[in-house]
Coordinates of N, CA and C and ligand atoms in Angstrom, one line a residue:
X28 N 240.6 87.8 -64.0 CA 240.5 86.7 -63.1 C 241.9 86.3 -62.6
X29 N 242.0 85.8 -61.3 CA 243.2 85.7 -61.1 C 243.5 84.4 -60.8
X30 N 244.5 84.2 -60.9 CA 245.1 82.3 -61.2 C 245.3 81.7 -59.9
X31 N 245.1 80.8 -59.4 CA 245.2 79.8 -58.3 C 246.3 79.7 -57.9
X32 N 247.0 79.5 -56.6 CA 248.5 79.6 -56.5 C 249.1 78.2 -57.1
X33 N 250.3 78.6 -58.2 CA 249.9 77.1 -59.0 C 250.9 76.0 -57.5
X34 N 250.9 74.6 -57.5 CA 251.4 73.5 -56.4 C 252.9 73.4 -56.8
X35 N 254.0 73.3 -56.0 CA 254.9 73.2 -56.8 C 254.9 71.7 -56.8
X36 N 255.7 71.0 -57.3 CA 256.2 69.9 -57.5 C 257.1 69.3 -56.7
X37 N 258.1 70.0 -56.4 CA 259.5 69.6 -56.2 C 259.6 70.7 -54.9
X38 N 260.5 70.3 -54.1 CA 260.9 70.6 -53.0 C 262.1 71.8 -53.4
X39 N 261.5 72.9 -53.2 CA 263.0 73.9 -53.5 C 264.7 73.4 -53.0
X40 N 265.7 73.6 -53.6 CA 266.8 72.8 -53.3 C 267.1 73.9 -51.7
X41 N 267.5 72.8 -51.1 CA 268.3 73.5 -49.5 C 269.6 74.0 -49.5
X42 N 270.5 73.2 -50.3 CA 271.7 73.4 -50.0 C 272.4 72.8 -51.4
X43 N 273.7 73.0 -52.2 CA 274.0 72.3 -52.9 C 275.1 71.2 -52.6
X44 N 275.3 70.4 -53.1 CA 276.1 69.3 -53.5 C 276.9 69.3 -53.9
X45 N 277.4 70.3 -55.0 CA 278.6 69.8 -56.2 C 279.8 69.9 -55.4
X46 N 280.5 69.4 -56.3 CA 281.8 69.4 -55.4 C 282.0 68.2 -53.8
X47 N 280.7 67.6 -54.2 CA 280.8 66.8 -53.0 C 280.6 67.1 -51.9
X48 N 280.2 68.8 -51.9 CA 279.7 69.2 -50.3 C 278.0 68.9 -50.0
X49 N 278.2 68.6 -48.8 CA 276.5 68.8 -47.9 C 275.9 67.1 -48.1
X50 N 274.9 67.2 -48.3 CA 273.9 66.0 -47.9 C 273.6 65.8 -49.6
X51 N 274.1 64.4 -50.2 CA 273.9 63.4 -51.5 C 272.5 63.9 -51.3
X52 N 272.3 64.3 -52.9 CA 271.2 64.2 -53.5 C 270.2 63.2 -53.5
X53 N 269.1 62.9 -53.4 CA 268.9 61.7 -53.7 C 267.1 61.8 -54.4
X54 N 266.8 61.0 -55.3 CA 265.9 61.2 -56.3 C 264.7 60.6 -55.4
X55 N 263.4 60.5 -56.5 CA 262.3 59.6 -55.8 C 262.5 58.2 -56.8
X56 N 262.2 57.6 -56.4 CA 262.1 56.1 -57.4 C 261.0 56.2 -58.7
X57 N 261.7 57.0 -60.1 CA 260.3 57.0 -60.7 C 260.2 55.4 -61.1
X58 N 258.7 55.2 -61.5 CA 258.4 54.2 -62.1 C 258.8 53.4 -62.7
X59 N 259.9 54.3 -63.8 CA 260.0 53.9 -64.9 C 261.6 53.5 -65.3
X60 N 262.6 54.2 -64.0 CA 263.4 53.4 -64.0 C 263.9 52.0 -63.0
X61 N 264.2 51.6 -63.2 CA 264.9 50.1 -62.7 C 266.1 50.9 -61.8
X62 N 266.4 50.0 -60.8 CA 266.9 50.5 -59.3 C 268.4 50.7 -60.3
X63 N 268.8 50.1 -60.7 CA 270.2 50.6 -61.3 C 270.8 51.8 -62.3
X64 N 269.4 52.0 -62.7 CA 269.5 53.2 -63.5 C 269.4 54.3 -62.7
X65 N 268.2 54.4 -61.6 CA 268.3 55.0 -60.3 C 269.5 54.9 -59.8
X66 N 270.5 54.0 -59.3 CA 271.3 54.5 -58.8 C 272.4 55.2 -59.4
X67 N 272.6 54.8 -60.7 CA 273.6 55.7 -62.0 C 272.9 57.4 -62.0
X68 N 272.1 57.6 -61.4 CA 271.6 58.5 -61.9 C 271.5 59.4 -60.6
X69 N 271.9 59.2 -60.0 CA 272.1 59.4 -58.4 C 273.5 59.6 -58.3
X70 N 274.0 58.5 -58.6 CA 276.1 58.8 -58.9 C 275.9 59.9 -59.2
X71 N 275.5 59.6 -60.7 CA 275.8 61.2 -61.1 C 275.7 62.6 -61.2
X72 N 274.1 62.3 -60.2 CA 274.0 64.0 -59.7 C 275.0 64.7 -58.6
X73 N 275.4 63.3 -57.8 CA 276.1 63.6 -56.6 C 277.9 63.9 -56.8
X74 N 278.0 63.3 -58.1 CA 279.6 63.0 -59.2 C 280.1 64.1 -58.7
X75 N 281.0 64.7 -58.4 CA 281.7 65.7 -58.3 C 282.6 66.3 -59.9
X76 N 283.3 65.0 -60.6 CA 283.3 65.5 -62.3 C 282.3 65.8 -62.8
X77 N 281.0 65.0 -63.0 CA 279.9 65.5 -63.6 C 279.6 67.1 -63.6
X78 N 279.7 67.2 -62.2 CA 279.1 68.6 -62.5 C 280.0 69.5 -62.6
X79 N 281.2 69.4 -62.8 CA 282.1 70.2 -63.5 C 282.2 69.8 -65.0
X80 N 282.3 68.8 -65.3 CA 282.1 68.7 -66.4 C 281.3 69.4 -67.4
X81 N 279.9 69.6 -66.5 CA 278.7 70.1 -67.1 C 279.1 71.7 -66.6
X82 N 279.9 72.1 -65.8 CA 280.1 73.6 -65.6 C 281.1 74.2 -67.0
X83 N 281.8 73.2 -66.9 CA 283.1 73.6 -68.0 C 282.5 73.3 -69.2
X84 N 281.1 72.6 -69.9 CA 281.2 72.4 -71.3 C 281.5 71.5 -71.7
X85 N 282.2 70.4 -70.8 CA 282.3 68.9 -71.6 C 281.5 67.7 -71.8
X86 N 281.2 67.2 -72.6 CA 280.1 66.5 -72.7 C 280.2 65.2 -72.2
X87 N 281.3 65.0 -71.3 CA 281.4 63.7 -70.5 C 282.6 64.2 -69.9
X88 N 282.3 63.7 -68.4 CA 283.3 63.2 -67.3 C 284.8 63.0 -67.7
X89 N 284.7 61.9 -68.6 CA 285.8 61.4 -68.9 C 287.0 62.1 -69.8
X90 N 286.3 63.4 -69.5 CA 287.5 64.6 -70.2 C 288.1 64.6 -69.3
X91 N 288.0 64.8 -67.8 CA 289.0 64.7 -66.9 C 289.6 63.3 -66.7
X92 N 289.6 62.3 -67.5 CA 290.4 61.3 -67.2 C 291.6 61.7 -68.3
X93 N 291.3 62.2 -69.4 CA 292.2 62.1 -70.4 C 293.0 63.6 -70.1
X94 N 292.8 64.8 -69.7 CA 293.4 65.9 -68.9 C 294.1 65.1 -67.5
X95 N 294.0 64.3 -67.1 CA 295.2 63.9 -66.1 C 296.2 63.0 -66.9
X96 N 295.8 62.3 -67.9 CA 296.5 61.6 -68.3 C 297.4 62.4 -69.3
X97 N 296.9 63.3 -69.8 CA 297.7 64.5 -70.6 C 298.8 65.7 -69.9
X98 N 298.2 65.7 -68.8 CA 298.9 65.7 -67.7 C 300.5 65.7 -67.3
X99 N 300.4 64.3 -67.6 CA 301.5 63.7 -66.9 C 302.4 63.2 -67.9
X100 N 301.5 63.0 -69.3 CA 303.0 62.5 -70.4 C 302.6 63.5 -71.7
X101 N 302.0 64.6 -71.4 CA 301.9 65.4 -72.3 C 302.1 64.9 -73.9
X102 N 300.7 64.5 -74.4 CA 300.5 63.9 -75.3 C 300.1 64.7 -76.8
X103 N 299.4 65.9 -76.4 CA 298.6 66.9 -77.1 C 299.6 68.0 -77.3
X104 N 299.6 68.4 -78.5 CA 299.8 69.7 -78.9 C 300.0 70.3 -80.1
X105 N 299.6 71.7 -80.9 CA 299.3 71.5 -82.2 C 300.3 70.6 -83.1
X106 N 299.8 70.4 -83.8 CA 300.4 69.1 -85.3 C 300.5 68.1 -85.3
X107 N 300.1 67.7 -84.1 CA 299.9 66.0 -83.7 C 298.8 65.8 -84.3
X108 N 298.4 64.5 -85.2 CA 297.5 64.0 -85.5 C 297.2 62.7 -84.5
X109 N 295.4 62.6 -84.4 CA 294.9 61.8 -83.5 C 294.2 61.3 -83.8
X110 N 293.8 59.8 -83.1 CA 292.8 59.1 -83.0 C 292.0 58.8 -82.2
X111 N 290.3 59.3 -82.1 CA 290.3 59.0 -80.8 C 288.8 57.5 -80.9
X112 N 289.1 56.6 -80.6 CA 288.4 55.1 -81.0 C 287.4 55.0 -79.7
X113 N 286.1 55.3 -80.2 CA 285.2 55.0 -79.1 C 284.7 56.1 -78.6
X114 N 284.3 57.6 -79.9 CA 284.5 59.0 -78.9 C 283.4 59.4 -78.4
X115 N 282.6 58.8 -78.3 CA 281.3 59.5 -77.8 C 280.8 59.4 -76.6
X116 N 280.4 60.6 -75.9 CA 280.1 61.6 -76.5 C 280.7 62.9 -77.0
X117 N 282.2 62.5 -76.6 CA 283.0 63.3 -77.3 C 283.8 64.2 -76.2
X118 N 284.2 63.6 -75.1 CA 284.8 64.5 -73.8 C 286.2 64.8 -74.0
X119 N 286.8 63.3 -74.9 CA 288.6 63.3 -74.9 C 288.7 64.3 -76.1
X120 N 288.3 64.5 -77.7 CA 288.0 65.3 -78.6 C 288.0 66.2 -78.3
X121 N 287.1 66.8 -77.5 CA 287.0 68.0 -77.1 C 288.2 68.5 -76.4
X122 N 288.9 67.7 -75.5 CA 289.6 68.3 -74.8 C 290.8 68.1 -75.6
X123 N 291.3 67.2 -76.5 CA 292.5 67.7 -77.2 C 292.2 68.3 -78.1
X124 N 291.1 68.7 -78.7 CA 290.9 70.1 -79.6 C 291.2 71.5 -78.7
X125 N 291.0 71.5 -77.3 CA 291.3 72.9 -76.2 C 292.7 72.5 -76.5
X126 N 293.0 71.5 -76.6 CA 294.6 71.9 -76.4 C 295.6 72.1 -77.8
X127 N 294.8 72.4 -79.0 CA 295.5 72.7 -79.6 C 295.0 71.7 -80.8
X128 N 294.7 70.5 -80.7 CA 294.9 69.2 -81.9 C 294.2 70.1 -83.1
X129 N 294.5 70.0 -83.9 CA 293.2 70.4 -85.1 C 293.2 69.0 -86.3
X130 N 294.0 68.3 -86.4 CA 293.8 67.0 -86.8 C 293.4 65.9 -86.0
X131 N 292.2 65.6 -86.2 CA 291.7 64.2 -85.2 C 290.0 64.1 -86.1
X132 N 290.4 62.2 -85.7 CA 289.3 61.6 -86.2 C 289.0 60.6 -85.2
X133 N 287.9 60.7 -85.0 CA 287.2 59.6 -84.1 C 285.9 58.4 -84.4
X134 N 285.9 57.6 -84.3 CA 284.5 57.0 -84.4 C 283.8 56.3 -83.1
X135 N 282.6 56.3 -83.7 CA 281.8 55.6 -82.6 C 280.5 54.7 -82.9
X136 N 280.2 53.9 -82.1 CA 278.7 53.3 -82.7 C 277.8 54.0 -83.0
X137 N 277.5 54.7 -81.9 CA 276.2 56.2 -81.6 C 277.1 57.0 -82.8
X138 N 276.1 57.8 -82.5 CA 275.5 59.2 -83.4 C 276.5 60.2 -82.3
X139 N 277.5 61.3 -82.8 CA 278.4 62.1 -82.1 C 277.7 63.1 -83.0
X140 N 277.5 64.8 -81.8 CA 277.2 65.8 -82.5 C 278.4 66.8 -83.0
X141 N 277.8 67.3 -83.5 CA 279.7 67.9 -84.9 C 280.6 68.1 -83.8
X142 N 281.8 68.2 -83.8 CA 283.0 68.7 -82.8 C 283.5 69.4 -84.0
X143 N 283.4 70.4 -84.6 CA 284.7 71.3 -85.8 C 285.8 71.1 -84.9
X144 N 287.1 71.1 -85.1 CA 287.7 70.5 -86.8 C 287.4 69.1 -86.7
X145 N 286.8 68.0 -85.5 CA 287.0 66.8 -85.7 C 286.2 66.8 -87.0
X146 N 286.9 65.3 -87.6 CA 286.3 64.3 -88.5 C 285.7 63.0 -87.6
X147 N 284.1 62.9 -87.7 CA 283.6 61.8 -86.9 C 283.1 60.8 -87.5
X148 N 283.3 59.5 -87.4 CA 282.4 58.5 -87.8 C 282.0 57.7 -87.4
X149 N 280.7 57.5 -88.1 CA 279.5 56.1 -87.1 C 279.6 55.2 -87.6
X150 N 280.4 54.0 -87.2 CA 280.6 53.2 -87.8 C 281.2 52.3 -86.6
X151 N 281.4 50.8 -86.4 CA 282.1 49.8 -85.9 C 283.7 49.9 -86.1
X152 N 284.4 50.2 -85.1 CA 285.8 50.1 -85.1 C 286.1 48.7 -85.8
X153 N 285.6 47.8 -85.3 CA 286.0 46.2 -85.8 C 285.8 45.6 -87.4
X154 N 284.7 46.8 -87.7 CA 284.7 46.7 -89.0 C 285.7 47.1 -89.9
X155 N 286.3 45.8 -90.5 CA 287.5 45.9 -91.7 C 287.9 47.5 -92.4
X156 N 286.8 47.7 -92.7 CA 286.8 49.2 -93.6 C 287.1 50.5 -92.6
X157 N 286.7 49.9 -91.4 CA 286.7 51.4 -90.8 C 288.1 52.1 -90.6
X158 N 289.5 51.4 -90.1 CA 291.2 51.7 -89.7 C 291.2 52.4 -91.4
X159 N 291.2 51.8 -92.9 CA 291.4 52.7 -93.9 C 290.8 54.0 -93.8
X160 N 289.4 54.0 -93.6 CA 288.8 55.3 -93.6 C 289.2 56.2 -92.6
X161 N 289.9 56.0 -91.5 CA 290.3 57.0 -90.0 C 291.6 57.1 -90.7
X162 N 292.4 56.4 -91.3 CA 293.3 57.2 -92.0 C 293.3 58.2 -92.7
X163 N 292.4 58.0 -93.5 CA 292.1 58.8 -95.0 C 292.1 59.9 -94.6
X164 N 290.5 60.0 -93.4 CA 290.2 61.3 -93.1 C 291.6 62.2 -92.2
X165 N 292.2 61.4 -91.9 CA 292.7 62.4 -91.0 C 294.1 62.9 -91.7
X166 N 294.5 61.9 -92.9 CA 295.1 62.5 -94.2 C 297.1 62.0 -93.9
X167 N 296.8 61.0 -93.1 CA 298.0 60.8 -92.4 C 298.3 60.1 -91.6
X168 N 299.5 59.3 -90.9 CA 299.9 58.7 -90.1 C 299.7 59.0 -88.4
X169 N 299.0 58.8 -87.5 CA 299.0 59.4 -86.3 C 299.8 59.7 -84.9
X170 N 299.8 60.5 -84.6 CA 300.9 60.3 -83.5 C 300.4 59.9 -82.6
X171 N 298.8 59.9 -82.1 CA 298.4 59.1 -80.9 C 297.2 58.6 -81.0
X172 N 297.1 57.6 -80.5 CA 295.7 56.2 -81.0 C 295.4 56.5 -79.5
X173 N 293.9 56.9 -79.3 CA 293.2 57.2 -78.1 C 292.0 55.8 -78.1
X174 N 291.5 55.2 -76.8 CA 290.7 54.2 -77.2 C 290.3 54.3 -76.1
X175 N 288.6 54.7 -75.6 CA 288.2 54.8 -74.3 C 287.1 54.0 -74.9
X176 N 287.1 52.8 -75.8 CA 286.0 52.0 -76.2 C 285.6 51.2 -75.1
X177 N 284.4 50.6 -74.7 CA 283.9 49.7 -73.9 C 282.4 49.5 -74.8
X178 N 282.5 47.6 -75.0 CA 281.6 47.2 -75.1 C 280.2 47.3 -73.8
X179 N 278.9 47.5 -74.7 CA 277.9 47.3 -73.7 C 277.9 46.0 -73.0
X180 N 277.7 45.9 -71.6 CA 277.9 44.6 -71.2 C 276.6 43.8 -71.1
X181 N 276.6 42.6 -71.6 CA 275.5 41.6 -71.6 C 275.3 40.5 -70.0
X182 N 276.3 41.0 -68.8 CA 276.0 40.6 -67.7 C 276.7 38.8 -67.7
X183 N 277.2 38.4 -68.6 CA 277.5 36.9 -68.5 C 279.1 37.3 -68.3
X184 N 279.8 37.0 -67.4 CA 281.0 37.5 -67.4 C 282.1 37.1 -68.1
X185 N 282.3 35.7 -68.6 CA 283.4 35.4 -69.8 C 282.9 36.2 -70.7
X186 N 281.7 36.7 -71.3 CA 281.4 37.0 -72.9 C 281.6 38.3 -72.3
X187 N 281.2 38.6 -71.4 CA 281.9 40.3 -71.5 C 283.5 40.4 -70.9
X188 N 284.2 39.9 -70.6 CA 285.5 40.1 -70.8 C 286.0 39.6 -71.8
X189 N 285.5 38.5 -72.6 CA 286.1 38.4 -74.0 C 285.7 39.3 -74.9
X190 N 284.7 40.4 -75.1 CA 284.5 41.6 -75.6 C 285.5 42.5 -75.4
X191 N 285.8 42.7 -74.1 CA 286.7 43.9 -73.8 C 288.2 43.7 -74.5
X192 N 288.1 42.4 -73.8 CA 289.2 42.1 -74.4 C 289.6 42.4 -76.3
X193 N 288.8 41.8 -76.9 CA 288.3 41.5 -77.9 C 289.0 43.5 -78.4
X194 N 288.2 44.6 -78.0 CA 288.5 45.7 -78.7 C 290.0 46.6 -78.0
X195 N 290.0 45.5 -76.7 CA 291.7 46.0 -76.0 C 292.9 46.0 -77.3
X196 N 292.1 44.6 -77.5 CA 293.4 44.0 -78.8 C 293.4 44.5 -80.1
X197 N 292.2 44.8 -80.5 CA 291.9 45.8 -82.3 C 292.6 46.7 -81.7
X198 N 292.3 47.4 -80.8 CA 292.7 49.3 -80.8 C 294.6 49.1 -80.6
X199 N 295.1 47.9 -79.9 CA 296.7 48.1 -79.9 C 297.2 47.6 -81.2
X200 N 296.4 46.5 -82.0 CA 297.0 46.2 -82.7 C 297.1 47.2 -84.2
X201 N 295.9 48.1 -84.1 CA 295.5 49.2 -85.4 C 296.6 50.4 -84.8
X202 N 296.8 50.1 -83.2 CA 298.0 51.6 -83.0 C 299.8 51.3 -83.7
X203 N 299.7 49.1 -83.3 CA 300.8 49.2 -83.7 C 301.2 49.4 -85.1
X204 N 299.9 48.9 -85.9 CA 299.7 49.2 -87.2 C 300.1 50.5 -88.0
X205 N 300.0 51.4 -87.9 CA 299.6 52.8 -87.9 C 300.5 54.1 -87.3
X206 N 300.8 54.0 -86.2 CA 301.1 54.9 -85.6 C 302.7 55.7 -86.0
X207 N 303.0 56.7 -85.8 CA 304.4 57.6 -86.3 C 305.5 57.1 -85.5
X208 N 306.7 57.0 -86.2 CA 307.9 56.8 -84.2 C 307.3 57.7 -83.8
X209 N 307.7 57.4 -82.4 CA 307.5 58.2 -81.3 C 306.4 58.0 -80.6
X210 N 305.0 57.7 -81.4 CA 303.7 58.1 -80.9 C 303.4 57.2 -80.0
X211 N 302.1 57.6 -79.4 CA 301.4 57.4 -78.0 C 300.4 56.6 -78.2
X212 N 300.0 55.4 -77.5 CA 299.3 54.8 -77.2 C 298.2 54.6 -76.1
X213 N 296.7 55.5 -76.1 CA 296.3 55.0 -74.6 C 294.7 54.3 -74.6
X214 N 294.9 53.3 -73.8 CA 293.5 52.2 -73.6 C 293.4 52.3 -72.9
X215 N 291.9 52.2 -72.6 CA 290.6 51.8 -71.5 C 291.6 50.4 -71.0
X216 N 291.4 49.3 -70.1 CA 291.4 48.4 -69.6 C 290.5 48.3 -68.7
X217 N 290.8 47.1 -68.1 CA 290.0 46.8 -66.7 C 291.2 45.9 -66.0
X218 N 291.4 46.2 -64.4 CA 292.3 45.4 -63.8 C 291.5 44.2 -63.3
X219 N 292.7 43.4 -63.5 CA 291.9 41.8 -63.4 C 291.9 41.4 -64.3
X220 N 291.7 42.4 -65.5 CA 291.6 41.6 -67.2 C 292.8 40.9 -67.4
X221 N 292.5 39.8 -68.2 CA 293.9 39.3 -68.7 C 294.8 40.3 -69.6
X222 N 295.2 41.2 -69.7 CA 295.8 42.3 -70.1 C 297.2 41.8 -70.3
X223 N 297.9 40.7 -69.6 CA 298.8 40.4 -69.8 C 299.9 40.3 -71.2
X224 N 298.9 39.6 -71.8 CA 299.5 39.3 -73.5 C 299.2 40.2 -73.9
X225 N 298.7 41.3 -73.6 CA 298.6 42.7 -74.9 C 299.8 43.4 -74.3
X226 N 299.5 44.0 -73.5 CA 300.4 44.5 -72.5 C 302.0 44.2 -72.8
X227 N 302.7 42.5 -73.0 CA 303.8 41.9 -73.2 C 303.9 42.4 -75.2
X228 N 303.0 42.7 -75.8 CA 303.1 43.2 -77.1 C 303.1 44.4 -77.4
X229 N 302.9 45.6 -76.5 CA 303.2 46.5 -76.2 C 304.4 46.6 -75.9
X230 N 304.8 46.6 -74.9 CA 306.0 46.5 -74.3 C 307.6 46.3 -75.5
X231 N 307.0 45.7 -76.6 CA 307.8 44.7 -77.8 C 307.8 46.0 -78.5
X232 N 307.1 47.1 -78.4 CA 307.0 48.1 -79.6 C 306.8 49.9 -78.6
X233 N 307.0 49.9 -77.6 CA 306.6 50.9 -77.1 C 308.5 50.9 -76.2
X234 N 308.5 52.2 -76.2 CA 309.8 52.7 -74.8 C 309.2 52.5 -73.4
X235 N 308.1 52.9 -73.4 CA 307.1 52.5 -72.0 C 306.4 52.3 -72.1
X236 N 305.5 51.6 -71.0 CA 303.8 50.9 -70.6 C 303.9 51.3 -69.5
X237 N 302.8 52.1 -69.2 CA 301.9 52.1 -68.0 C 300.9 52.2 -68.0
X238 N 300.4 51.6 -66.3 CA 299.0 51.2 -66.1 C 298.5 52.6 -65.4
X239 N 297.5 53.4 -65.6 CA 297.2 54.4 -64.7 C 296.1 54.3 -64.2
X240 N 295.7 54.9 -62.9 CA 294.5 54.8 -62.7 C 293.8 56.2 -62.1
X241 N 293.6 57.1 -63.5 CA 293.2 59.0 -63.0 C 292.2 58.9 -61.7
X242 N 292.2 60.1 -61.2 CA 291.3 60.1 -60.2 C 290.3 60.3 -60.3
X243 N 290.0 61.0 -61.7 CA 288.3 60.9 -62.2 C 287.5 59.3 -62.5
X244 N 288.6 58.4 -62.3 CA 288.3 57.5 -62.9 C 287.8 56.8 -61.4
X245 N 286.4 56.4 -61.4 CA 285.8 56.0 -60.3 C 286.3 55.1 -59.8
X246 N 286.9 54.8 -58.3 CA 287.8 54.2 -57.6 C 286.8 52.8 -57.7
X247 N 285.4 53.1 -57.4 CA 284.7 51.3 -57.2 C 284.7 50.8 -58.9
X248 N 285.5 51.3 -60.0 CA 285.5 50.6 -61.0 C 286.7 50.3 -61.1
X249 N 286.6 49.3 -62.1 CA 287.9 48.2 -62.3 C 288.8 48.4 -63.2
X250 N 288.2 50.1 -64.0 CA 288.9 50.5 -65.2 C 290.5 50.9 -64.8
X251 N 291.4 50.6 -66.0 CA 292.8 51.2 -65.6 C 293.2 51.8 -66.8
X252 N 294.0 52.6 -67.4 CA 294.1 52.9 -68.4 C 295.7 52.5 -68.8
X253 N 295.8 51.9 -69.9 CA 297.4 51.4 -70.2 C 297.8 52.3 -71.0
X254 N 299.3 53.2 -71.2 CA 299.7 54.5 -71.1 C 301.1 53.8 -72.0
X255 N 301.0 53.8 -73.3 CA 301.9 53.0 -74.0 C 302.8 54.4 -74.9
X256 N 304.0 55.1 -74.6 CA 304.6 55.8 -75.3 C 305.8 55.6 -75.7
X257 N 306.4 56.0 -76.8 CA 307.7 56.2 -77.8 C 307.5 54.8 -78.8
X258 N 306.6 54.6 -79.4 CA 306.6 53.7 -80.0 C 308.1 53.5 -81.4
X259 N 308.3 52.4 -81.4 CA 309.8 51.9 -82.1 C 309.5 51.5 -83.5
X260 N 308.8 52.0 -84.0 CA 308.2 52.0 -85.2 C 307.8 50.8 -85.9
X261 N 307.8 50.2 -87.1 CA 307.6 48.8 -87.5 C 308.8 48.1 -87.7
Ligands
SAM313 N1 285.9 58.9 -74.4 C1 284.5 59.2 -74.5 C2 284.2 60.6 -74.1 O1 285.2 61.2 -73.7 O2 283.1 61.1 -74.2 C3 283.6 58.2 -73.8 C4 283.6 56.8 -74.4 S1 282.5 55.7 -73.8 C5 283.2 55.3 -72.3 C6 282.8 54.2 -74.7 C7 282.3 54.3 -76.2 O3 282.8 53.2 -76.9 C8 280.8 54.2 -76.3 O4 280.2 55.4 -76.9 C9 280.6 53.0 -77.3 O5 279.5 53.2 -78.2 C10 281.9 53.0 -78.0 N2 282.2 51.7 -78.6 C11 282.1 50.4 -78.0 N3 282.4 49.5 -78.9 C12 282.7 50.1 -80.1 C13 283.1 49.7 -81.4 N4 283.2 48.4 -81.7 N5 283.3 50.6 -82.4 C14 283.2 51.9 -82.1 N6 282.8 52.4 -80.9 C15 282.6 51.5 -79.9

């Protein structure tokens, strides 16, 4: 007996997108997400990093923020020990493991799937216990404290800039804590944040500060990255 022509579904694709050529993708409205999840979801088909990202094997975008930023002050390379605060899903890991790191520990709230050689843990950065145990594992003093941490936002805008803030300040203060002479410092921010007073404490312990803003890093966001090197020890 022979089978029915089965219906397709979906519209065969016309032309592609990546890279930003031809006509944005654009989805149907399922049901079941809420217009903002649709539109994230839409960014991201149309992302031009995404889908290199997803060509190259990295499991987030934001490996090309930390490859520009490596870039330019050459942060990575074997024997450096790392930190990377906030790693999941694991794009900056990944990419300073390509470049050589084989010492690095990272944590995160979520669940991270293995990265060999990293050491990962699930656990609260803010939590007291966690700065002893990212030492332990990584068996040593660090040369660079990586922090691409961002609290989930709860939409009320003081409580979520007092959050960001809130882990701006743990991650410089556990780098100034911690870190080797010499070593590197780099955070997430957001411009506009009061960044000022960390920034001026920085400044008290680093040879340089800067603000970067990579090109992966989506121009309609507010993120900036603060680029803290040669630290002057304690
Ligand atoms: N750099 C990552 C990459 O390359 O894949 C992306 C990091 S993502 C932008 C921010 C991460 O910070 C989230 O996975 C979130 O769970 C984590 N985070 C936020 N607050 C944290 C905290 N208090 N302790 C540990 N991780 C935290």
């Amino acid at each position: 007996m022979t089978e029915p022509p089965r219906k397709r579904m979906v519209k065969p694709p016309t032309g592609g997108n990546e890279g930003g050529r031809g006509k944005p993708a654009r989805l149907k409205t399922a049901k079941q997400r809420t217009p903002a999840q649709q539109a994230w979801l839409e960014r991201q088909i149309n992302d031009p990093f995404a889908a290199k990202a997803r060509a190259l094997g990295y499991r987030s975008r934001a490996a090309f923020k930390i490859s520009e930023i490596d870039e330019r002050f050459r942060i990575f390379r074997p024997g450096v020990r790392v930190v990377d605060l906030g790693l999941a899903p694991g794009g900056w890991t990944q990419f300073a493991i390509q470049r050589g790191v084989t010492d690095i520990v990272g944590v995160d709230l979520l669940p991270v799937d293995p990265l060999p050689p990293a050491h990962i843990l699930q656990m609260d950065f803010t939590d007291p216990d966690c700065a002893p145990k990212l030492i332990e594992l990584l068996g040593g003093p660090p040369d660079v404290v990586l922090s691409d941490m961002a609290p989930n936002t709860v939409g009320h805008r003081q409580t979520d800039h007092l959050r960001i803030m809130g882990l701006i300040e743990a991650a410089a203060e556990f780098a100034i804590g911690v870190l080797k002479p010499g070593g590197v410092f780099v955070a997430k921010a957001f411009q506009g944040g009061e960044t000022g007073e960390v920034i001026g404490v920085l400044k008290q312990h680093f040879a340089e500060v800067r603000n970067v803003k990579p090109k992966a890093s989506r121009q309609d966001s507010s993120e900036v990255f603060i680029v803290a090197t040669g630290f002057k020890g304690r």
